[in-house]
CSV table of C-alpha atoms in Angstrom, one decimal:
chain,number,residue,atom,x,y,z
A,1,MET,CA,-0.2,-0.3,0.1
A,2,ILE,CA,0.9,3.3,-1.3
A,3,TYR,CA,0.6,6.5,1.2
A,4,ASP,CA,-0.9,9.1,-0.4
A,5,LEU,CA,1.6,11.7,1.1
A,6,LYS,CA,-0.4,15.2,-0.5
A,7,LEU,CA,-3.6,13.7,0.9
A,8,VAL,CA,-1.7,13.3,4.6
A,9,ALA,CA,-0.1,16.5,4.6
A,10,GLU,CA,-3.4,18.4,3.5
A,11,LEU,CA,-5.4,16.8,5.8
A,12,SER,CA,-2.6,17.8,8.7
A,13,LYS,CA,-3.3,21.7,7.6
A,14,GLU,CA,-6.7,21.7,8.8
A,15,LEU,CA,-5.9,20.1,11.5
A,16,GLY,CA,-4.3,21.6,13.0
A,17,PHE,CA,-0.2,19.9,12.4
A,18,SER,CA,2.2,21.8,11.7
A,19,ILE,CA,4.5,19.6,8.4
A,20,VAL,CA,8.4,19.6,9.9
A,21,ASP,CA,9.7,18.0,7.1
A,22,SER,CA,7.9,17.8,3.3
A,23,SER,CA,8.9,15.6,0.4
A,24,GLN,CA,8.3,13.3,-2.1
A,25,THR,CA,8.5,10.4,-0.3
A,26,SER,CA,7.7,11.7,3.1
A,27,VAL,CA,6.0,14.0,5.5
A,28,ASP,CA,7.0,14.9,8.5
A,29,ILE,CA,4.2,15.7,10.8
A,30,LYS,CA,4.6,18.0,14.7
A,31,ILE,CA,2.5,15.5,17.5
A,32,PHE,CA,3.9,17.0,20.7
A,33,GLU,CA,7.1,19.3,20.5
A,34,ASP,CA,9.4,16.3,20.8
A,35,ALA,CA,7.7,13.4,18.3
A,36,ILE,CA,7.8,13.6,14.8
A,37,LEU,CA,4.9,11.2,12.9
A,38,VAL,CA,6.6,10.9,10.0
A,39,PHE,CA,4.8,9.5,6.8
A,40,GLN,CA,7.0,7.3,4.6
A,41,ASN,CA,6.7,5.8,0.6
A,42,ILE,CA,9.5,3.1,0.7
A,43,ASP,CA,11.8,0.9,-1.5
A,44,GLU,CA,10.5,1.9,-4.9
A,45,GLN,CA,7.3,3.4,-4.0
A,46,THR,CA,6.4,-0.4,-3.2
A,47,ASP,CA,5.4,-0.1,0.0
A,48,SER,CA,4.7,2.9,3.1
A,49,LEU,CA,5.7,3.9,6.9
A,50,ILE,CA,4.1,5.1,9.9
A,51,GLY,CA,6.8,5.7,12.8
A,52,PHE,CA,7.9,8.1,14.7
A,53,SER,CA,12.1,10.2,13.8
A,54,GLY,CA,14.1,8.9,15.9
A,55,THR,CA,12.7,5.7,18.1
A,56,PRO,CA,12.2,2.6,16.0
A,57,TRP,CA,8.6,1.5,16.4
A,58,HIS,CA,6.7,1.4,12.7
A,59,GLU,CA,3.6,-0.5,11.2
A,60,HIS,CA,3.0,-0.6,7.9
A,61,GLY,CA,-0.3,0.5,5.4
A,62,VAL,CA,-3.1,0.5,7.7
A,63,LEU,CA,-2.3,0.1,11.5
A,64,MET,CA,-4.2,-2.3,14.0
A,65,PHE,CA,-4.3,-1.2,17.8
A,66,SER,CA,-5.0,-5.1,19.6
A,67,GLY,CA,-6.0,-5.4,24.1
A,68,SER,CA,-4.8,-8.4,25.8
A,69,ASP,CA,-8.5,-9.2,26.1
A,70,GLY,CA,-8.4,-10.1,22.3
A,71,CYS,CA,-10.9,-6.6,21.2
A,72,TYR,CA,-9.6,-4.6,17.9
A,73,THR,CA,-9.2,-1.6,16.6
A,74,GLU,CA,-8.5,-1.4,12.3
A,75,LEU,CA,-7.4,2.0,11.1
A,76,ALA,CA,-6.3,3.6,7.6
A,77,TYR,CA,-3.6,5.6,7.7
A,78,ILE,CA,-5.5,9.0,6.2
A,79,ASP,CA,-7.2,8.4,9.5
A,80,VAL,CA,-5.0,8.0,12.2
A,81,LEU,CA,-3.9,12.4,12.2
A,82,SER,CA,-7.7,12.7,13.2
A,83,GLU,CA,-8.2,10.2,15.9
A,84,ILE,CA,-4.7,11.2,17.5
A,85,LYS,CA,-6.8,14.7,17.0
A,86,LEU,CA,-9.7,13.5,19.4
A,87,GLY,CA,-8.0,11.6,21.5
A,88,LYS,CA,-8.7,8.1,20.5
A,89,VAL,CA,-4.8,7.0,19.5
A,90,LEU,CA,-2.6,8.8,21.9
A,91,VAL,CA,2.0,8.8,21.6
A,92,CYS,CA,3.3,5.8,24.0
A,93,GLU,CA,6.1,6.7,25.6
A,94,LEU,CA,8.6,3.2,26.3
A,95,PHE,CA,11.9,4.7,29.1
A,96,ASN,CA,14.2,2.5,30.0
A,97,HIS,CA,16.5,4.5,33.4
A,98,GLY,CA,15.5,7.5,31.9
A,99,VAL,CA,16.0,6.8,28.4
A,100,LEU,CA,13.2,7.1,25.5
A,101,LYS,CA,13.4,3.8,23.5
A,102,ASP,CA,10.6,4.1,22.3
A,103,ARG,CA,7.3,6.2,21.5
A,104,TYR,CA,4.1,4.4,19.8
A,105,LEU,CA,0.3,5.1,18.8
A,106,VAL,CA,-2.0,3.8,21.0
A,107,HIS,CA,-5.7,4.0,21.0
A,108,LYS,CA,-7.0,4.0,23.9
A,109,ASN,CA,-9.7,1.5,23.8
A,110,HIS,CA,-7.1,-1.3,23.9
A,111,ILE,CA,-3.7,0.1,26.2
A,112,ASP,CA,-1.9,-3.0,27.1
A,113,GLU,CA,1.4,-1.8,28.2
A,114,PHE,CA,2.1,-2.2,31.0
A,115,GLU,CA,1.8,-5.5,30.9
A,116,TYR,CA,5.8,-6.2,29.0
A,117,MET,CA,6.9,-3.2,31.5
A,118,GLN,CA,11.1,-5.0,32.8
A,119,SER,CA,13.0,-3.8,35.1
A,120,GLY,CA,13.5,-0.1,35.0
A,121,ASP,CA,10.9,0.7,33.0
A,122,GLU,CA,8.4,3.9,32.5
A,123,ILE,CA,5.6,4.1,30.2
A,124,ARG,CA,4.4,7.9,29.4
A,125,ILE,CA,0.8,7.9,27.2
A,126,ARG,CA,0.4,11.0,26.4
A,127,GLN,CA,-2.8,12.5,24.5
A,128,TYR,CA,-3.3,14.9,22.8
A,129,ILE,CA,-5.3,18.5,23.2
A,130,ASN,CA,-7.0,19.9,21.6
A,131,ASP,CA,-8.2,23.3,21.8
A,132,SER,CA,-10.1,24.2,18.9
A,133,LEU,CA,-12.6,21.8,20.7
């Protein structure tokens, strides 16, 4: 699946997000001052991914959020920003001994990150605050 990056950029602007960088292969969107969400077409435009700049987590194509209860929510890439804006999709940050190890998206109805914590881990879950609602 290839992302329509022009559409992602247009929607980002409509929703009030700042575009940090944009090219033929990627759009970088500021969710928080320190959290840049990247939509990228890769492998000579045959695949795509969503991920946070500087961290390992990423997803390809449709995002699937699931919890330990077996329930899940699928979300098309173009709906990610709207769901962040609405506060349904959250940004989860994993720190170990105070160092950021990963940053990824979670759905507020399917958070089970605490089950996988290890010694020294700290999890921060951030919700985008929309002052215009």
